Coordinates of C-alpha atoms and ligand atoms in Angstrom, one line a residue:
M284 CA -28.9 110.7 113.7
A285 CA -30.1 112.4 110.5
F286 CA -32.0 110.2 108.1
K287 CA -29.4 111.0 105.4
S288 CA -26.4 109.7 107.3
I289 CA -28.3 106.5 108.2
L290 CA -28.9 106.0 104.6
S291 CA -25.2 106.4 103.8
L292 CA -24.3 104.0 106.6
V293 CA -26.6 101.4 105.1
A294 CA -25.1 102.1 101.6
L295 CA -21.6 101.6 103.1
A296 CA -22.6 98.4 104.8
V297 CA -24.2 97.1 101.6
A298 CA -21.1 97.9 99.6
A299 CA -18.9 96.3 102.2
S300 CA -20.8 93.1 102.4
A301 CA -21.2 92.9 98.6
A302 CA -17.4 93.2 98.0
P303 CA -15.5 92.5 101.3
A304 CA -12.4 91.6 99.6
A305 CA -12.5 92.0 95.8
P306 CA -9.8 89.8 94.3
S307 CA -7.4 92.0 92.4
A308 CA -5.3 89.4 90.8
V309 CA -6.0 86.6 88.4
C310 CA -3.5 83.8 88.8
S311 CA -2.7 80.7 86.9
Q312 CA -5.8 78.6 85.9
G313 CA -8.0 81.5 86.6
R314 CA -7.5 81.3 90.3
L315 CA -8.1 84.5 92.2
A316 CA -6.0 86.2 94.8
K317 CA -6.5 89.5 96.8
N318 CA -2.8 90.3 96.3
A319 CA -0.8 89.6 93.2
A320 CA 2.1 88.6 95.3
C321 CA 0.1 85.5 96.4
C322 CA -0.1 84.1 92.8
K323 CA 3.1 82.3 92.9
W324 CA 1.9 80.3 95.8
F325 CA -0.8 78.6 93.6
D326 CA 2.1 77.3 91.5
V327 CA 3.9 76.1 94.6
L328 CA 0.6 74.4 95.6
D329 CA 0.3 72.5 92.4
D330 CA 3.8 71.4 92.6
I331 CA 3.9 70.1 96.1
Q332 CA 0.4 68.4 95.9
T333 CA 1.7 66.4 93.0
N334 CA 5.3 65.9 93.8
L335 CA 5.6 66.1 97.6
F336 CA 2.2 64.9 98.8
D337 CA 1.6 62.1 96.2
G338 CA -1.4 63.8 94.6
G339 CA -3.0 65.3 97.8
E340 CA -2.7 62.5 100.4
C341 CA -2.6 62.9 104.1
G342 CA 0.3 60.5 104.7
E343 CA 3.8 60.4 106.0
E344 CA 5.0 63.5 104.1
V345 CA 2.2 65.6 105.3
H346 CA 2.6 64.5 108.9
E347 CA 6.3 65.3 108.7
S348 CA 5.6 68.7 107.0
L349 CA 3.2 69.5 109.8
R350 CA 5.8 68.5 112.5
L351 CA 8.3 70.7 110.8
T352 CA 6.2 73.8 111.1
F353 CA 6.5 73.4 114.8
H354 CA 10.2 72.5 115.0
D355 CA 11.1 75.5 112.9
A356 CA 8.9 78.0 114.7
I357 CA 9.3 77.0 118.3
G358 CA 12.9 78.2 118.1
F359 CA 11.8 81.4 119.9
S360 CA 12.0 82.8 123.3
E361 CA 10.1 85.8 124.8
S362 CA 12.4 86.0 127.7
A363 CA 15.5 86.2 125.4
V364 CA 13.7 89.0 123.5
R365 CA 13.1 90.9 126.8
E366 CA 16.7 90.5 127.7
G367 CA 17.9 91.7 124.3
K368 CA 19.5 88.2 123.6
F369 CA 19.0 85.9 120.6
G370 CA 16.8 82.9 121.5
G371 CA 16.0 81.8 117.9
G372 CA 14.1 83.7 115.2
G373 CA 10.8 81.7 115.4
A374 CA 9.2 80.6 112.0
D375 CA 12.3 81.8 110.0
G376 CA 13.3 78.7 108.0
S377 CA 16.5 78.4 110.1
I378 CA 15.9 74.6 110.5
M379 CA 16.3 74.4 106.6
A380 CA 19.0 77.0 106.2
F381 CA 21.1 75.6 109.0
A382 CA 20.0 72.0 108.8
E383 CA 23.5 70.7 109.5
I384 CA 23.2 72.4 112.9
E385 CA 19.5 72.2 113.9
T386 CA 18.7 68.7 112.7
N387 CA 21.4 67.4 115.0
F388 CA 19.6 68.6 118.0
H389 CA 18.1 65.5 119.8
A390 CA 14.5 66.7 119.6
N391 CA 14.8 67.2 115.9
N392 CA 15.7 63.5 115.3
G393 CA 14.2 62.6 111.9
V394 CA 13.3 66.0 110.6
D395 CA 16.3 66.0 108.3
E396 CA 14.4 63.8 105.8
I397 CA 11.5 66.3 105.3
V398 CA 13.9 69.2 105.4
E399 CA 15.8 67.7 102.5
A400 CA 12.6 66.7 100.7
Q401 CA 11.2 70.2 100.9
R402 CA 14.3 72.3 100.2
P403 CA 14.4 71.8 96.4
F404 CA 10.8 73.0 96.1
A405 CA 11.6 76.2 98.0
I406 CA 14.6 76.9 95.9
K407 CA 12.9 76.1 92.6
H408 CA 10.0 78.5 93.4
G409 CA 12.3 81.2 94.9
V410 CA 10.4 81.5 98.1
S411 CA 12.0 81.8 101.5
F412 CA 12.5 78.7 103.7
G413 CA 10.4 80.2 106.5
D414 CA 7.4 80.8 104.2
F415 CA 7.8 77.5 102.5
I416 CA 7.8 75.4 105.8
Q417 CA 4.6 77.0 107.0
F418 CA 2.9 76.8 103.6
A419 CA 3.7 73.1 103.1
G420 CA 2.3 72.4 106.6
A421 CA -0.9 74.2 105.9
V422 CA -1.4 72.7 102.5
G423 CA -0.6 69.3 103.8
V424 CA -2.9 69.2 106.7
S425 CA -5.7 70.5 104.4
N426 CA -5.4 67.0 102.7
C427 CA -6.6 65.3 105.9
L428 CA -10.3 64.5 106.0
G429 CA -11.9 67.0 108.5
G430 CA -8.7 69.0 108.5
P431 CA -8.5 72.8 109.1
R432 CA -8.0 75.5 106.5
L433 CA -5.1 77.2 108.2
Q434 CA -4.2 80.8 107.7
F435 CA -1.2 81.4 105.4
L436 CA 0.8 84.6 105.6
A437 CA 3.7 85.1 103.2
G438 CA 6.7 87.4 103.2
R439 CA 9.1 86.0 105.9
S440 CA 12.8 86.9 105.3
N441 CA 15.0 84.3 103.9
I442 CA 17.8 85.5 106.2
S443 CA 18.0 83.6 109.5
R444 CA 20.5 82.4 112.3
P445 CA 20.5 79.0 113.7
A446 CA 18.2 78.5 116.6
P447 CA 19.8 77.4 119.9
D448 CA 19.4 73.8 121.1
L449 CA 16.7 72.8 123.6
T450 CA 13.8 75.0 122.3
V451 CA 11.8 72.0 121.0
P452 CA 10.1 69.9 123.8
E453 CA 10.9 66.2 124.2
P454 CA 8.3 63.5 125.0
S455 CA 10.3 62.6 128.1
D456 CA 10.2 66.2 129.5
A457 CA 8.2 66.8 132.6
T458 CA 4.8 68.5 131.9
N459 CA 6.0 71.6 133.9
T460 CA 9.2 71.8 131.6
I461 CA 7.0 71.6 128.5
F462 CA 4.6 74.2 129.8
A463 CA 7.4 76.5 130.8
R464 CA 9.2 76.1 127.4
M465 CA 5.9 76.6 125.4
G466 CA 5.0 79.5 127.8
D467 CA 8.3 81.2 126.9
A468 CA 7.2 81.1 123.3
G469 CA 3.8 82.6 124.2
F470 CA 1.5 79.6 124.6
S471 CA -0.6 78.8 127.5
P472 CA -1.1 75.2 128.7
N473 CA -4.4 75.0 127.0
E474 CA -2.9 76.3 123.8
V475 CA -0.4 73.6 124.0
V476 CA -3.3 71.1 123.9
D477 CA -4.7 73.0 120.9
L478 CA -1.3 72.5 119.1
L479 CA -1.3 68.9 120.1
V480 CA -4.4 68.4 117.9
S481 CA -1.7 67.8 115.3
H482 CA -1.0 64.4 116.9
T483 CA -4.2 63.2 115.4
V484 CA -2.4 62.9 112.1
A485 CA 0.9 61.6 113.4
A486 CA 3.2 58.6 114.0
Q487 CA 6.6 58.0 115.4
D488 CA 9.7 56.7 113.7
H489 CA 12.5 57.6 116.2
V490 CA 11.3 57.3 119.7
D491 CA 11.3 53.5 119.2
P492 CA 13.1 53.0 115.8
T493 CA 12.2 49.3 115.9
I494 CA 8.5 50.1 115.0
P495 CA 8.6 53.0 112.5
G496 CA 5.3 54.4 111.4
T497 CA 3.5 53.6 114.6
P498 CA 0.6 56.1 114.9
F499 CA -0.6 58.1 117.9
D500 CA -4.2 57.3 117.1
S501 CA -6.1 54.7 115.1
T502 CA -6.9 57.2 112.3
P503 CA -3.7 58.9 111.4
S504 CA -5.0 60.2 108.0
T505 CA -8.1 61.7 109.5
F506 CA -8.3 65.0 111.4
D507 CA -10.6 63.6 114.1
A508 CA -10.7 63.5 117.8
Q509 CA -9.7 59.7 118.2
F510 CA -6.3 60.8 119.5
F511 CA -8.0 62.5 122.4
V512 CA -10.0 59.5 123.6
E513 CA -7.4 56.9 122.9
T514 CA -4.7 58.8 124.9
L515 CA -7.2 58.6 127.9
L516 CA -7.6 54.8 127.8
T517 CA -5.9 52.8 130.6
G518 CA -2.8 51.1 129.4
D519 CA 0.0 48.7 130.4
L520 CA 3.3 49.7 132.0
F521 CA 6.3 49.5 129.8
P522 CA 7.8 46.1 130.3
G523 CA 11.4 46.7 131.5
N524 CA 13.2 49.5 133.2
G525 CA 15.7 52.2 132.3
S526 CA 14.4 55.5 130.7
N527 CA 11.0 54.1 129.9
V528 CA 10.2 53.2 133.5
G529 CA 6.8 54.5 134.5
E530 CA 5.7 54.9 130.9
V531 CA 2.2 53.9 130.2
L532 CA 1.7 52.3 126.7
S533 CA -1.4 52.5 124.6
P534 CA -3.6 49.5 125.1
L535 CA -4.3 49.4 121.4
H536 CA -2.0 47.0 119.5
G537 CA 0.0 48.9 116.9
E538 CA -0.6 52.4 118.5
F539 CA 2.2 54.5 120.1
R540 CA 1.6 56.7 123.1
L541 CA 4.1 59.5 123.8
Q542 CA 4.7 60.0 127.6
S543 CA 4.1 63.8 127.2
D544 CA 0.7 63.2 125.6
F545 CA -0.3 60.7 128.3
E546 CA 0.6 63.3 131.0
I547 CA -0.9 66.4 129.4
A548 CA -4.2 64.5 128.9
R549 CA -4.3 63.9 132.7
D550 CA -2.9 67.1 133.9
A551 CA -5.4 69.2 136.0
R552 CA -4.4 72.4 134.0
T553 CA -5.2 70.8 130.6
A554 CA -7.5 67.8 131.1
C555 CA -10.7 69.8 130.4
E556 CA -9.3 71.3 127.2
W557 CA -8.3 67.8 126.2
Q558 CA -11.7 66.3 126.9
S559 CA -13.6 69.2 125.3
F560 CA -12.5 68.0 121.8
L561 CA -14.2 64.6 122.1
T562 CA -17.6 65.6 121.0
N563 CA -16.9 69.0 119.3
H564 CA -14.9 68.7 116.0
D565 CA -15.6 72.3 115.1
L566 CA -14.2 73.5 118.4
M567 CA -11.1 71.3 117.9
V568 CA -10.5 72.7 114.4
A569 CA -11.1 76.3 115.5
K570 CA -8.6 76.0 118.5
F571 CA -6.0 74.4 116.3
T572 CA -6.4 77.0 113.6
A573 CA -6.0 79.8 116.1
A574 CA -3.0 78.2 117.8
M575 CA -1.3 77.5 114.4
A576 CA -1.9 81.1 113.2
K577 CA 0.2 82.1 116.3
L578 CA 2.9 79.5 115.8
A579 CA 3.3 80.3 112.1
I580 CA 4.3 83.9 112.7
L581 CA 6.5 83.5 115.8
G582 CA 9.3 86.0 115.5
H583 CA 7.3 88.1 112.9
S584 CA 4.5 90.6 113.0
A585 CA 1.3 89.9 110.9
R586 CA 1.3 93.4 109.7
E587 CA 4.5 92.8 107.8
L588 CA 3.3 89.8 106.0
V589 CA 0.7 89.4 103.0
D590 CA -2.4 87.2 103.7
C591 CA -2.4 84.5 101.0
S592 CA -4.8 82.2 102.8
E593 CA -7.0 81.9 99.8
V594 CA -4.4 79.6 98.3
I595 CA -4.8 77.0 101.0
P596 CA -7.3 74.3 99.7
V597 CA -10.7 73.8 101.4
P598 CA -10.5 70.4 103.2
K599 CA -13.0 67.6 102.7
P600 CA -15.2 67.2 105.8
A601 CA -14.7 64.2 108.0
A602 CA -17.6 61.7 108.0
V603 CA -17.5 61.2 111.7
K604 CA -17.4 64.3 113.9
V605 CA -17.6 62.7 117.4
A606 CA -15.0 60.4 118.9
S607 CA -15.8 56.8 119.7
F608 CA -14.3 54.0 121.8
P609 CA -12.2 51.5 119.8
A610 CA -13.8 48.1 119.7
G611 CA -13.7 46.3 123.0
K612 CA -13.3 49.6 125.0
S613 CA -15.8 51.5 127.0
R614 CA -16.2 54.2 129.6
A615 CA -14.7 51.7 132.2
N616 CA -11.3 52.0 130.4
V617 CA -11.1 55.8 130.6
Q618 CA -8.9 57.7 133.0
A619 CA -11.1 60.9 133.0
A620 CA -9.2 63.8 134.5
C621 CA -11.4 66.8 133.9
R622 CA -13.1 67.7 137.2
A623 CA -15.2 70.4 136.0
T624 CA -17.1 68.4 133.2
P625 CA -18.5 64.9 133.2
F626 CA -16.9 62.6 130.7
P627 CA -19.2 62.6 127.6
T628 CA -21.2 59.6 126.4
L629 CA -19.4 57.9 123.5
S630 CA -20.3 54.9 121.5
T631 CA -18.1 51.9 121.0
Q632 CA -17.0 50.9 117.5
P633 CA -18.5 47.5 116.6
G634 CA -16.6 44.3 116.1
P635 CA -13.6 42.5 117.7
A636 CA -10.6 44.6 118.8
T637 CA -8.3 45.2 115.8
S638 CA -4.7 46.2 115.4
V639 CA -3.8 49.7 114.3
A640 CA -2.0 49.7 111.0
P641 CA 1.3 51.5 110.6
V642 CA 1.7 54.6 108.4
P643 CA 3.3 53.4 105.2
P644 CA 6.7 55.0 104.4
S645 CA 6.5 57.3 101.4
Ligands
HEM964 C1 4.4 69.9 123.0 C2 5.1 69.0 122.8 C3 5.4 68.1 121.8 C4 6.2 66.9 121.9 C5 6.9 66.5 123.1 C6 6.1 66.3 120.6 C7 6.8 65.1 120.4 C8 6.7 64.4 119.2 C9 7.5 63.2 119.0 C10 8.5 62.5 119.9 C11 7.1 62.7 117.7 C12 7.5 61.4 117.0 C13 8.7 61.8 116.0 C14 9.3 60.6 115.5 O1 9.7 59.7 116.2 O2 9.4 60.5 114.2 C15 6.1 63.7 117.3 C16 5.4 63.5 116.0 C17 4.7 64.5 115.5 N1 4.5 65.7 116.0 FE1 4.8 66.3 117.9 N2 5.3 67.0 119.8 C18 4.9 68.0 120.4 C19 4.1 69.1 119.8 C20 3.8 69.1 118.4 C21 3.2 70.2 117.8 C22 3.0 71.5 118.4 C23 3.0 69.9 116.5 C24 2.5 70.6 115.4 C25 1.9 71.7 115.4 C26 3.4 68.5 116.4 C27 3.3 67.7 115.3 C28 3.7 66.5 115.1 C29 3.4 65.6 114.0 C30 2.5 66.0 112.8 C31 4.0 64.4 114.2 C32 4.1 63.1 113.3 C33 5.3 63.1 112.4 C34 5.3 61.8 111.5 O3 4.3 61.1 111.5 O4 6.2 61.7 110.7 N3 3.9 68.1 117.6 N4 5.9 64.7 118.1
NAG965 C1 17.4 81.2 100.9 O1 18.6 80.9 101.4 C2 19.2 79.7 101.0 C3 20.5 79.5 101.8 O2 20.2 79.4 103.1 C4 19.4 79.8 99.5 O3 19.8 78.5 99.0 C5 18.1 80.0 98.8 O4 18.3 80.1 97.4 C6 17.5 81.3 99.3 N1 16.2 81.6 98.8 C7 15.9 82.8 98.4 C8 14.5 83.0 97.9 O5 16.6 83.8 98.5
NAG966 C1 16.8 46.2 134.1 O1 16.8 45.3 133.0 C2 18.0 44.6 132.7 C3 17.7 43.8 131.5 O2 16.5 44.2 130.7 C4 18.3 43.7 134.0 O3 19.4 43.1 133.6 C5 18.4 44.6 135.2 O4 18.6 43.8 136.3 C6 17.2 45.4 135.4 N1 17.3 46.4 136.5 C7 16.4 46.5 137.5 C8 16.7 47.5 138.6 O5 15.3 45.9 137.5

């Protein structure tokens, strides 16, 4: 190669690294965006952090907003697309536009509250329901200590059709059923685990309505790996019979375990992905971020949307990056299911066993 063209390559590389993405728009409070179309999202951000998320908390509203990103987007079917049928429009806001239909589906039990809480914000700011739902989830989870900074692409159409019933998995579904449904939306079993990282900032209200706010791990406001170790602990069988027969409860008082999480944690197809997050927070965040980027644009093409990711706040890091056994628990209480990799050495939290506090209602 001629010396001159090497020089110009170097010059190009320097120019590119010095100004990879020069912001072209100055938005409110001097904040910068690459695309002027993103500016309005800073105003949505300010509004929801103050008026929806109680000043930037990682509480009930955030948990519900994150859940809603899934329940809207998973209304999508690759097999329907192949057959030229309508199987749902994906992340299209239909769960808000047609709330009277979709929130009556059994698997959507309880999402009506956050749909109604979010809707006025979307209307006030003139943004599409599909965009708003994904934005609120991304902003919300950035409030959780150690949380991800999710991608946010804007520009989904506000026009949608109601998704059909039975696209959202249920905790009582067999693992094969869940993997088949998720596979039909484009997710591998390991990517289902990656999405289930969300259950580290989660609680139940409606599976057992007598104990609302019961979290899935001991740290429901922290985006950590406690969910992944606590779901692997041996538990007690559900006392009684009926639909809960065979269900294994969390051994931690005040903690709720979904049957689907119990099974996916122990399934040969997914146990190693599950275990891999215990000692690798960066990996857990990276896998979740990648899977959420896919989820958020189901039914869309990234090329048709505008990247406004700079609007999503940078989360505060978690103090603890490796999971530990709750007080009183040890390796002897673990049902390790990954055959390829030994279970990692984890420390045990000091002190007597404590009860997990419920997530307060907002
Ligand atoms: C794959 C199968 C999944 C099943 C069977 C499932 C099931 C459930 C159930 C039954 C609840 C409790 C709801 C209630 O009683 O209020 C719940 C909560 C939650 N789920 Fe999932 N989920 C799945 C995947 C996901 C995904 C992919 C996400 C997000 C990306 C997600 C995010 C959440 C969050 C954040 C909560 C907590 C809501 C709150 O605390 O108010 N889930 N999930
Ligand atoms: C989106 O559609 C809903 C009706 O489903 C409407 O109330 C809302 O104003 C629309 N938003 C925009 C930005 O067009
Ligand atoms: C199931 O539980 C109910 C009450 O909880 C009891 O009356 C019934 O006999 C039980 N059935 C079986 C098969 O154990």
